[in-house]
Coordinates of C-alpha atoms and ligand atoms in Angstrom, one line a residue:
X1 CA -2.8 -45.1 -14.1
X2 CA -6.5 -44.8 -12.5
X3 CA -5.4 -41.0 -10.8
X4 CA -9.0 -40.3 -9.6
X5 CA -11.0 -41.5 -6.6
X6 CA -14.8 -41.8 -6.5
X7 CA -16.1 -40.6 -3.5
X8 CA -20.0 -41.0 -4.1
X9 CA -21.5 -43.1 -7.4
X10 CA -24.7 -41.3 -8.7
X11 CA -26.6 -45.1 -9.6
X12 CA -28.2 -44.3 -12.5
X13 CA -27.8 -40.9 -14.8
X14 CA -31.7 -41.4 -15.6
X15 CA -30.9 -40.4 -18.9
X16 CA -30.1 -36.8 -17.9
X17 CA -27.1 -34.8 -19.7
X18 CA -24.1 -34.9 -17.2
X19 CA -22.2 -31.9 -16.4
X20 CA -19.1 -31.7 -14.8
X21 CA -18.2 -28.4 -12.3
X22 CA -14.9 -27.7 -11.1
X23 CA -14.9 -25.3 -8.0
X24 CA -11.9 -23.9 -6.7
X25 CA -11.4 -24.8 -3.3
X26 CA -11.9 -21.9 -0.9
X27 CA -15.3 -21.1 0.8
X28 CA -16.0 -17.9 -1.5
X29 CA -15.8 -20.4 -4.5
X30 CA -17.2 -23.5 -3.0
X31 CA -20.7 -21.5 -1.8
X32 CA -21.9 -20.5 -5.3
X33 CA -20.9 -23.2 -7.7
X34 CA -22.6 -25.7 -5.1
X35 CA -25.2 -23.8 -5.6
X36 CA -25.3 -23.6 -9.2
X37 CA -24.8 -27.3 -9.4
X38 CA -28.3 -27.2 -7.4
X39 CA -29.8 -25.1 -9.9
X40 CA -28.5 -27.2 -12.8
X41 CA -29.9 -30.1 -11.2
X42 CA -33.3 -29.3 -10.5
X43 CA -33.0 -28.2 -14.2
X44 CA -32.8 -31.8 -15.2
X45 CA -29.0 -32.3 -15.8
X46 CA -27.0 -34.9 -13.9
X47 CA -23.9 -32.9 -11.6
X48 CA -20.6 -34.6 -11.3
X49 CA -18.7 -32.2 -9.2
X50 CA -14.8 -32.9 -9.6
X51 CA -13.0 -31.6 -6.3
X52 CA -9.5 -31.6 -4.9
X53 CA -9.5 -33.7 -1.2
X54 CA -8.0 -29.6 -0.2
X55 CA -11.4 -28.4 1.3
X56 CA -13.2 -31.3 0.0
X57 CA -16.8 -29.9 0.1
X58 CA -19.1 -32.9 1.9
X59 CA -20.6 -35.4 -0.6
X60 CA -23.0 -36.8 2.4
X61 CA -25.4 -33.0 2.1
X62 CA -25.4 -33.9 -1.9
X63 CA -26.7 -37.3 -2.3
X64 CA -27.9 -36.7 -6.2
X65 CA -24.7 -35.5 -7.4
X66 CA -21.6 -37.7 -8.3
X67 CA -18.4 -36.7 -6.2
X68 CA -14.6 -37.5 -8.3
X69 CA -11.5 -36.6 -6.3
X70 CA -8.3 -35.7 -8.0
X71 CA -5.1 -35.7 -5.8
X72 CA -3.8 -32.5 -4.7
X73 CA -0.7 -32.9 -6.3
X74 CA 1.9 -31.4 -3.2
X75 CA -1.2 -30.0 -1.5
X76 CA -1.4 -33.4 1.2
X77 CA -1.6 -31.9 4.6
X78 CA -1.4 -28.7 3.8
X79 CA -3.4 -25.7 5.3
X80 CA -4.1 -22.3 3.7
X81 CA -1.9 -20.8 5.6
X82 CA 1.1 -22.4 4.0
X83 CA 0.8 -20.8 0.6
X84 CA 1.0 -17.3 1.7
X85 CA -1.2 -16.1 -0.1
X86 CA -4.9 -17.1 -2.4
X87 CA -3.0 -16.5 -5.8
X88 CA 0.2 -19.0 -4.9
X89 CA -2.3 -21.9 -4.1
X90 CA -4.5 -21.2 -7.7
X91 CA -1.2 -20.9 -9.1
X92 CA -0.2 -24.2 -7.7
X93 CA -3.4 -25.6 -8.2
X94 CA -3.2 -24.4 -11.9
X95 CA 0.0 -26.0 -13.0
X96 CA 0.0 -29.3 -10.9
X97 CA -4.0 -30.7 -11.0
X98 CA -3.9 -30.5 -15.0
X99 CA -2.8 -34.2 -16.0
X100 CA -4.9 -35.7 -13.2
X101 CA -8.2 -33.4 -14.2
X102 CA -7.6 -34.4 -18.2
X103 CA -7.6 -37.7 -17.1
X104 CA -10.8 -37.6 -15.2
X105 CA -12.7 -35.9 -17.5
X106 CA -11.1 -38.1 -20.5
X107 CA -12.3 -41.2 -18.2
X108 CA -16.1 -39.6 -17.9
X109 CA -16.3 -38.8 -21.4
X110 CA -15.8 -42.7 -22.4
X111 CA -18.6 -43.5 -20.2
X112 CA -22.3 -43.8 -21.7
X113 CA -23.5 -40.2 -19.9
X114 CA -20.5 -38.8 -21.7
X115 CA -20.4 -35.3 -20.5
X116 CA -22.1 -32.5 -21.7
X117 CA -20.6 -29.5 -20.5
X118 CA -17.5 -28.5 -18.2
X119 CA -17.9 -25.7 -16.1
X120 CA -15.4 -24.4 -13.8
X121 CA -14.4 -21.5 -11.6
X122 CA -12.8 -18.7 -13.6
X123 CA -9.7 -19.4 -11.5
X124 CA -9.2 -22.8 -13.2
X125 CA -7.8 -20.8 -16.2
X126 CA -5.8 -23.5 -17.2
X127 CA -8.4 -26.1 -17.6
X128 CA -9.6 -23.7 -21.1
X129 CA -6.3 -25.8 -22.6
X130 CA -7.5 -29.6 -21.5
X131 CA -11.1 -28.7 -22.3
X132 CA -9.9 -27.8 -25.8
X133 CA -7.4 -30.6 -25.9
X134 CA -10.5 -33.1 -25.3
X135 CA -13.1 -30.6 -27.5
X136 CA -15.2 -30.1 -24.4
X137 CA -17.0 -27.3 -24.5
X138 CA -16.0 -25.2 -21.5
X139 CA -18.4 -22.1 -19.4
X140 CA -17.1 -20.3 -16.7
X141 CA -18.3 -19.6 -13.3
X142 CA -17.1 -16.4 -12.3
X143 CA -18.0 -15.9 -8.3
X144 CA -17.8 -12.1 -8.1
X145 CA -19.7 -9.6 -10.1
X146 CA -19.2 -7.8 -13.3
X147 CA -17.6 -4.4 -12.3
X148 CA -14.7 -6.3 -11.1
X149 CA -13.9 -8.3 -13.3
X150 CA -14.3 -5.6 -15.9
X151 CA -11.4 -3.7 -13.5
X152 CA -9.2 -7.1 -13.9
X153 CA -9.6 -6.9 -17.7
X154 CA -8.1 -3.8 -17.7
X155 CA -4.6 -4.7 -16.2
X156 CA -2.9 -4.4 -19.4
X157 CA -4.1 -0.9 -19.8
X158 CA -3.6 0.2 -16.3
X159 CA 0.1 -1.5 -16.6
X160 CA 0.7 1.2 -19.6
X161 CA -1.5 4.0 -17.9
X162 CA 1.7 3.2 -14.9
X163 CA -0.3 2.0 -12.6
X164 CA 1.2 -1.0 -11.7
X165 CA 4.4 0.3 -9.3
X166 CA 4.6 0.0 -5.4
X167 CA 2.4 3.6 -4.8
X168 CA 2.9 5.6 -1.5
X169 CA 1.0 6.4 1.2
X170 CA -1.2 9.5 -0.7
X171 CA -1.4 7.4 -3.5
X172 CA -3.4 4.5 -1.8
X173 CA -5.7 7.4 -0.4
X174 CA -6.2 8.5 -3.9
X175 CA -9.7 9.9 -4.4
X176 CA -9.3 10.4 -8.5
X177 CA -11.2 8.2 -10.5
X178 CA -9.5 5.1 -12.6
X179 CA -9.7 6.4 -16.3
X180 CA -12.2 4.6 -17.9
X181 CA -13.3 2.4 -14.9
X182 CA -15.5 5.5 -13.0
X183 CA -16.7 4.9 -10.4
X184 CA -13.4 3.4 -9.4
X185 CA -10.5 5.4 -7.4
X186 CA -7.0 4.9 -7.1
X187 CA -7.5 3.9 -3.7
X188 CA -9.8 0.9 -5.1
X189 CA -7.2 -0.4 -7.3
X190 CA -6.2 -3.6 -5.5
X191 CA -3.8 -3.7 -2.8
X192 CA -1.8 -6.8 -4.1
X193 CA -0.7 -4.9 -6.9
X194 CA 2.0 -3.0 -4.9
X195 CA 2.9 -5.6 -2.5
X196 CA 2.9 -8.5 -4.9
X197 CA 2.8 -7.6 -8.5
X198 CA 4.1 -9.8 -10.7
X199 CA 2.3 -12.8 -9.5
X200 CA -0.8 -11.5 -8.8
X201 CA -1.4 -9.7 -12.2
X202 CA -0.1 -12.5 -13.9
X203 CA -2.7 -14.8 -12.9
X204 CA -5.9 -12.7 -13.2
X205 CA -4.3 -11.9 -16.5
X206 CA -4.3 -15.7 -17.4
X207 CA -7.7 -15.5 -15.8
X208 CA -9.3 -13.2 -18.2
X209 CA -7.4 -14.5 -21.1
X210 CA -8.8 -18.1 -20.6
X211 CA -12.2 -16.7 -19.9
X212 CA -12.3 -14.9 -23.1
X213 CA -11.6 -18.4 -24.9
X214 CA -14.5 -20.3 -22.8
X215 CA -18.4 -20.2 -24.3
X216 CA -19.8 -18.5 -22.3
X217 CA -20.1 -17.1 -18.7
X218 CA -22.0 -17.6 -15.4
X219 CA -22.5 -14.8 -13.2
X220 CA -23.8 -14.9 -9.6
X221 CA -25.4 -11.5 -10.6
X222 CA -29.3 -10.2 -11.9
X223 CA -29.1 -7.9 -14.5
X224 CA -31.2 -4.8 -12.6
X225 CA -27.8 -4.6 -10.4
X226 CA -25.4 -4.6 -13.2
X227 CA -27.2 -3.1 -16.4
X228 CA -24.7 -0.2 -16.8
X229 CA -21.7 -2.9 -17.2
X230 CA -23.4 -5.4 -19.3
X231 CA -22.3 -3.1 -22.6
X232 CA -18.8 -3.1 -21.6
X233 CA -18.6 -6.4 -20.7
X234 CA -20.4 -7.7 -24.2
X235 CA -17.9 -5.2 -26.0
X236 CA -14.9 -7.0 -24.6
X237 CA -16.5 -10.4 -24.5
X238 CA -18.5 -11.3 -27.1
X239 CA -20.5 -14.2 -26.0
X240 CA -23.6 -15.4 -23.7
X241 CA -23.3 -13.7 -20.6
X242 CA -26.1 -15.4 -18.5
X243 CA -27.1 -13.4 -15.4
X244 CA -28.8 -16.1 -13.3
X245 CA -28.3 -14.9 -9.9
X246 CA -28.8 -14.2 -7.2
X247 CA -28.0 -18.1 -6.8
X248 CA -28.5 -18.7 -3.0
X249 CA -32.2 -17.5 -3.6
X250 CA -33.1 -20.8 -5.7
X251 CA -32.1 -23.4 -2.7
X252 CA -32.3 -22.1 1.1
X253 CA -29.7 -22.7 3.6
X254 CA -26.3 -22.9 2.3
X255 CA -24.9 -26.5 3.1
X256 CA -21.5 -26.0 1.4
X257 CA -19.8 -24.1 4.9
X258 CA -16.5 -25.9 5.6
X259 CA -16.7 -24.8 9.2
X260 CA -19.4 -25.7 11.9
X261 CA -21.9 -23.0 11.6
X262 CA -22.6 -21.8 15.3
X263 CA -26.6 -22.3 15.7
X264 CA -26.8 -20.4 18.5
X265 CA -26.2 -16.8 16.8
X266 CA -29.6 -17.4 15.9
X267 CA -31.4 -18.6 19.5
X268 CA -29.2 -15.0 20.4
X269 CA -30.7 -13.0 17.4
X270 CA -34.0 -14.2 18.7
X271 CA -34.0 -12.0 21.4
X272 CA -33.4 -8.9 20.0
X273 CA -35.6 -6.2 18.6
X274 CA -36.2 -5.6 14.8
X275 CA -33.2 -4.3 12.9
X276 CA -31.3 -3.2 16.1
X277 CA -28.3 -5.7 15.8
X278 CA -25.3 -5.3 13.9
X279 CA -23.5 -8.4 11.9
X280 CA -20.1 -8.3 11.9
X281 CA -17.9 -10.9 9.7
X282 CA -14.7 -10.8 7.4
X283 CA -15.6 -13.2 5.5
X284 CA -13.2 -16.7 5.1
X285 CA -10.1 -15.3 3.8
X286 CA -9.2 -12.2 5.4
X287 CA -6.7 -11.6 8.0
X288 CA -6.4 -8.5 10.1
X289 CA -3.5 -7.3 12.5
X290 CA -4.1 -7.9 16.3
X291 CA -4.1 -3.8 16.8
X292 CA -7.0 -3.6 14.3
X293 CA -8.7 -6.3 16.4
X294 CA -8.8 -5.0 18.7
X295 CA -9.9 -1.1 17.2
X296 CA -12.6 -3.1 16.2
X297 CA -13.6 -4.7 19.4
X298 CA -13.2 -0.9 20.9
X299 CA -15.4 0.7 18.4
X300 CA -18.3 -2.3 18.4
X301 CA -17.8 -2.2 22.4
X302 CA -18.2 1.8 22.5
X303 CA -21.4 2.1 19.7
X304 CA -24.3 0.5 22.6
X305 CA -25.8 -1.4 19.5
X306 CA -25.8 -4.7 19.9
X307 CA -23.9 -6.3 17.9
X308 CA -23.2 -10.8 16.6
X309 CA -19.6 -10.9 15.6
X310 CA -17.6 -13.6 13.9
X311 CA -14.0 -13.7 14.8
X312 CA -12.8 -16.8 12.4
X313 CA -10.0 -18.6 14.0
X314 CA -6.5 -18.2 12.1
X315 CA -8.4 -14.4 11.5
X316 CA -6.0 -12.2 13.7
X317 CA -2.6 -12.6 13.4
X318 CA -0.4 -14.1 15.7
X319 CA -3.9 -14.9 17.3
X320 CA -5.5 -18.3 17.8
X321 CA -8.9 -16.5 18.7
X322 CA -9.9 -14.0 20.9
X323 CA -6.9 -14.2 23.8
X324 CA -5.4 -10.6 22.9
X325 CA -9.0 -8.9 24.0
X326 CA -8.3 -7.5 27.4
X327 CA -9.1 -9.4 30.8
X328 CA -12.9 -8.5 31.8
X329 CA -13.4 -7.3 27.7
X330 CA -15.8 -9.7 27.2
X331 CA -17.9 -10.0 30.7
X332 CA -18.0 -6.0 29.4
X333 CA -19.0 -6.3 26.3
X334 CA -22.0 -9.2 26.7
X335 CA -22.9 -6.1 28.9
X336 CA -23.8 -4.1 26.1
X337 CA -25.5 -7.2 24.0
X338 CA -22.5 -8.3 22.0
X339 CA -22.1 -12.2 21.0
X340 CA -18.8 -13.3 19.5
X341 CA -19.1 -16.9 17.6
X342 CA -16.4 -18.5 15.8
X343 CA -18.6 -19.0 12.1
X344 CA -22.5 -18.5 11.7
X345 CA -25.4 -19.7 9.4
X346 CA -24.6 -16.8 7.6
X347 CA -27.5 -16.3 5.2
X348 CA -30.0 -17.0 7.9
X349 CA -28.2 -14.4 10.5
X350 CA -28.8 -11.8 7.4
X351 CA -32.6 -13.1 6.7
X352 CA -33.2 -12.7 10.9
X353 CA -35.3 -9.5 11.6
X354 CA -33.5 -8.6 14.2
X355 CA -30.6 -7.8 12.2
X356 CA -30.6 -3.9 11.1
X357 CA -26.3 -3.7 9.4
X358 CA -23.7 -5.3 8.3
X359 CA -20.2 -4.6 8.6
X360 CA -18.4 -6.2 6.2
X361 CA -15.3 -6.9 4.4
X362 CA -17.6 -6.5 0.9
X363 CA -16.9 -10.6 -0.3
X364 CA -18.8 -10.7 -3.6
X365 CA -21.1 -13.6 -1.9
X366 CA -21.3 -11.4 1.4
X367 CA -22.6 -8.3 -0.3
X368 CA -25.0 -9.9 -2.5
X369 CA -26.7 -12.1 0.5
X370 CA -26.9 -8.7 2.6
X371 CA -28.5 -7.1 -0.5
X372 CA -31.2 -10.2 -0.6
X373 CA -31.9 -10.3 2.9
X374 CA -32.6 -5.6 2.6
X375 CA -29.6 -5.1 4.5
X376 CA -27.4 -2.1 4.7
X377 CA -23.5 -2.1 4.7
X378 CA -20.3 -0.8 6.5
X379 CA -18.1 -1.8 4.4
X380 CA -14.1 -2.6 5.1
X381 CA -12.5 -4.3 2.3
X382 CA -9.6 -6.2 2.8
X383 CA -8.4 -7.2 -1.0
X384 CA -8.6 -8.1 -4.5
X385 CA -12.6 -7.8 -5.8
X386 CA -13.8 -6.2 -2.6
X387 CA -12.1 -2.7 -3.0
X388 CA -14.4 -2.9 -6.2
X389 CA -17.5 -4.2 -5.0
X390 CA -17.3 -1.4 -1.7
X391 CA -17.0 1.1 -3.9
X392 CA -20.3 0.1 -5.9
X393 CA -22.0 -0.5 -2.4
X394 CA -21.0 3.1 -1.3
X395 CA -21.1 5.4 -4.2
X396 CA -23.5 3.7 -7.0
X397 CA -26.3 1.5 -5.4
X398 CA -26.1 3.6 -2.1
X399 CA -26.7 1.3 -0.1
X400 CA -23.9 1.1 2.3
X401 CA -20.8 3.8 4.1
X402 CA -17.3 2.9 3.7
X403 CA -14.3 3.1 6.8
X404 CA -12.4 5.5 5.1
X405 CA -9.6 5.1 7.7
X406 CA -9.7 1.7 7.8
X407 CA -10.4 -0.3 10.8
X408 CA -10.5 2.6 13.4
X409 CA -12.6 2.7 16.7
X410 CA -13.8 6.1 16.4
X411 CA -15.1 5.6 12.7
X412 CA -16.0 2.1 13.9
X413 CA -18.8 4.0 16.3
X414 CA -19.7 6.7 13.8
X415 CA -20.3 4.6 10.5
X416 CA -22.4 2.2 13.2
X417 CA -24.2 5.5 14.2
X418 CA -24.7 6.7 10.7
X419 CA -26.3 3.4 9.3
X420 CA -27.9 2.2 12.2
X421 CA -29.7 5.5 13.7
X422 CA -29.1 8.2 11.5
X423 CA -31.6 9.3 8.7
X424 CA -28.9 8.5 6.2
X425 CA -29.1 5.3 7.4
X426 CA -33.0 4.9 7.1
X427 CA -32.4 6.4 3.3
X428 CA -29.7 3.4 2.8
X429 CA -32.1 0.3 4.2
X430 CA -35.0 1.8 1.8
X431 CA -32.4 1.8 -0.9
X432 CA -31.9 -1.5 -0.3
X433 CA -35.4 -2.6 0.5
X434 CA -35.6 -1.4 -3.3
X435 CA -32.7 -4.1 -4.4
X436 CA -34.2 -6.8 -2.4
X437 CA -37.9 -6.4 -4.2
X438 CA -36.2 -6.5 -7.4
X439 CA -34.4 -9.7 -6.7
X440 CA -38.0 -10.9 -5.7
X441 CA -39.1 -10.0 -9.2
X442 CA -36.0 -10.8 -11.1
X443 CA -36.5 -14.7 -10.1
X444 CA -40.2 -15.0 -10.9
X445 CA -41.4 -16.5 -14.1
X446 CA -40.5 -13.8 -16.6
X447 CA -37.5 -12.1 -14.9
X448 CA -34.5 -11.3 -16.2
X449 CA -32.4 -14.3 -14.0
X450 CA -35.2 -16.9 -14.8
X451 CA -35.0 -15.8 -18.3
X452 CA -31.4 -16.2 -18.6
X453 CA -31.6 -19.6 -16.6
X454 CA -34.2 -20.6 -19.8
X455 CA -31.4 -19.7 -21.7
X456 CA -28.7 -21.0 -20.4
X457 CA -30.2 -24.6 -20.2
X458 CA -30.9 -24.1 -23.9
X459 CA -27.2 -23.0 -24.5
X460 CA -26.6 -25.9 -23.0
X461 CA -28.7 -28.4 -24.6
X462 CA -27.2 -27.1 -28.3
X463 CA -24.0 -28.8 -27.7
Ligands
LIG501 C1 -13.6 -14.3 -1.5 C2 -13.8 -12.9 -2.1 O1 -13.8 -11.8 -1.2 C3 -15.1 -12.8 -2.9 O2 -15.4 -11.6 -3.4 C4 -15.0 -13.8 -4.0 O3 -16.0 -13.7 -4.9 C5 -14.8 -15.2 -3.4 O4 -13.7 -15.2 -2.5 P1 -14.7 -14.7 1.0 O5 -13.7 -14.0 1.8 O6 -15.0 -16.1 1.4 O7 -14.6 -14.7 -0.6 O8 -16.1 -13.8 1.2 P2 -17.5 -14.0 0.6 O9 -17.5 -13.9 -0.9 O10 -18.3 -13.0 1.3 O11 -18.0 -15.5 1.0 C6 -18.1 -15.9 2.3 C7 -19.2 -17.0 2.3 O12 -19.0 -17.6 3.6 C8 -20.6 -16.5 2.2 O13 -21.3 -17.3 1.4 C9 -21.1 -16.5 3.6 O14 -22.5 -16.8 3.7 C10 -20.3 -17.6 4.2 N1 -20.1 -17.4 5.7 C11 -19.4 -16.4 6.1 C12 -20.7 -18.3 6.6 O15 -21.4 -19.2 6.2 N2 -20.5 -18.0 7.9 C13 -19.8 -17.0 8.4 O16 -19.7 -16.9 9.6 C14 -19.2 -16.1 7.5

């Protein structure tokens, strides 16, 4: 049985080496192996990018690639919202899209192209199985950085270290360090793993198992961010690691966004005066209580610096958008130069000079756009890899303050204070003026990412 659709036929492979990438489909996932498909492309390979119909990215903005369908097995007409949570819809995507992904690929490799390579998102762990099965060879894509993942290797330690146990309320304020994992705290350890343990570890566990049993991996990453992690990481995985990031800097404009990105935060943005607006987005996952809503709205409201937020529909709970704001909130706060959109053009809103911080909920792709763009950081994580990567803004690059409190008005105004006025903040931006001029050089001919692109083509090319 024929279970794949073709959504797009590539007419000709022009004699280019066809590589087949498997995102996982959330935006997150979606952004950066796009992306990297891009790269690969312009790199001479031909990209067939196998999708589930789930958040089907749009084949129409990627003419030269090849678009295959499989069916979301039990996933018809289903939402985000009815799996509860990100790790019950990998887990279903993991166990129910196998057969229909073997037979895919099984059907491309017959074909003359063959295919060259498979390279998926680290969350399609169990694909390691059906690319052995049909001898593929198999690179991951892993979409956040290094530090984190190295914290998600260590779950079977931190399981016999005890760490794995509902904690109470000092305990998720911990400031001691992790063991082994300084700079991390206690309180960066992620949240799921006391509200939702077994699951949760289970499947990053899976996740880094597979991983260790692909070739090689691809972060979204430049080495001059993550140098003091690469020996850890090569210890523990002993294969090419290629470092080829920052990806959204090969390719401009991003157009991967499942929503409508509003045009008019930029028109806005126009009118404003360098670096005196903050941007304010969670991200597409998170979800945050109506009460810390509307902290924040109190806190962006009370700071007098203008401020482009995005309130995501579906983001506040029990909310469809912004009804629970008070009546005469929002004639108030366009007052004092805020504008609310429901999803941006995010890269371009960080690239606008008229944008001087970023409060954030630390997504890997979020911190690493507002490092390319110069941008300084409030940071707010909400789960999993973000606890990690706020704690790196914050306390190792320096380029960023952290809500302590979480979402709180008062610390709302006073982190906006500290970044956007204070001298600490003017120390932060230089810090990160700093990142952003070695992302310039590490993508120029003889950089460490365009090195490791050299290489990785090569890598490929040997199989
Ligand atoms: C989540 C995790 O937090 C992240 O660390 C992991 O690597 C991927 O999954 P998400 O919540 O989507 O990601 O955040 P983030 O990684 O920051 O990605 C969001 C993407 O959406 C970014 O590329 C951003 O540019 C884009 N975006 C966001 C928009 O295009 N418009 C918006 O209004 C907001």
């Amino acid at each position: 049985m024929d279970t794949t659709t073709t959504t797009t036929v590539l007419p000709n492979n022009g004699g280019r080496r066809r590589l087949v990438l498997l995102p996982l489909p959330l935006q997150g996932h979606i952004n950066p192996m796009l992306q990297l498909a891009n790269i690969l492309h312009s790199k001479g390979f031909s990209i067939t990018i196998l999708h589930t119909r789930f958040n089907s990215p749009n084949p129409t903005n990627y003419p030269h690639f090849n678009f295959l369908s499989i069916p979301d097995v039990g996933l018809q007409n289903h939402s985000l919202s009815d799996f509860a949570n990100v790790i019950r819809l990998v887990h279903h995507l993991n166990t129910s899209s196998l057969h229909p992904i073997r037979d895919c690929l099984a059907r491309l490799m017959l074909e003359d192209a063959g295919v060259s390579c498979l390279i998926t998102d680290a969350q399609w762990f169990a694909t390691q199985t059906v690319a052995d099965d049909l001898k593929l060879p198999r690179i991951v894509h892993r979409t956040s950085n290094i530090s984190s993942f190295l914290l998600f290797a260590a779950f079977p330690l931190l399981r016999d270290m005890g760490y794995f146990r509902p904690f109470s309320d000092q305990e998720l304020k911990s400031e001691a360090f992790v063991p082994g994992l300084e700079p991390l705290k206690v309180k960066d350890l992620p949240k799921f793993l006391t509200s939702d343990p077994v699951g949760s570890c289970e499947l990053l566990e899976l996740m880094v198992q597979a991983t260790k049993q692909a070739r090689a991996i691809i972060w979204n990453s430049f080495k001059e961010l993550e140098e003091a992690e690469l020996p850890t990481l090569r210890h523990g995985f002993s294969y090419p690691h290629f470092l080829i990031g920052p990806f959204h800097k090969y390719f401009p404009a991003s157009s991967s966004s499942l929503l409508d990105q509003d045009k008019t935060s930029i028109s806005w943005l126009d009118k404003h005066s360098h670096n005196s607006v903050l941007y304010v987005s969670f991200g597409s996952l998170a979800i945050i209580e109506e009460y810390q809503f509307l902290e924040m709205a109190w806190g962006l409201a009370n700071s007098k610096q203008p401020f482009l937020w995005v309130v995501r529909p579906g983001s506040i709970q029990g909310s469809e958008w912004l009804e629970s704001l008070p009546d005469g909130f929002l004639e108030r706060i366009a007052e004092r130069r805020g504008y609310i959109v429901k999803w941006a053009p995010q890269q371009e809103v960080l690239s606008h000079p008229a944008i001087g911080g970023f409060l954030t909920h630390s997504g890997w792709n979020s911190t690493l756009e507002s490092i390319c763009e110069g941008v300084p950081m409030i940071c707010s994580p909400c789960f999993g890899d973000q606890l990690p990567n706020a704690r790196y803004v914050c306390d190792v690059w320096k380029i960023g303050v952290e809500l302590e409190n979480g979402l709180e008005r008062e610390e709302i105004e006073s982190s906006i204070k500290r970044l956007m006025v204070d001298k600490e903040g003017i120390e932060m931006r230089d810090r990160v003026l700093n990142l952003k001029e070695k992302v310039n050089i590490c993508l120029k001919k003889g950089g460490s990412s365009y090195t490791s692109l050299e290489d990785l083509v090569n890598y490929i090319l040997s199989f």
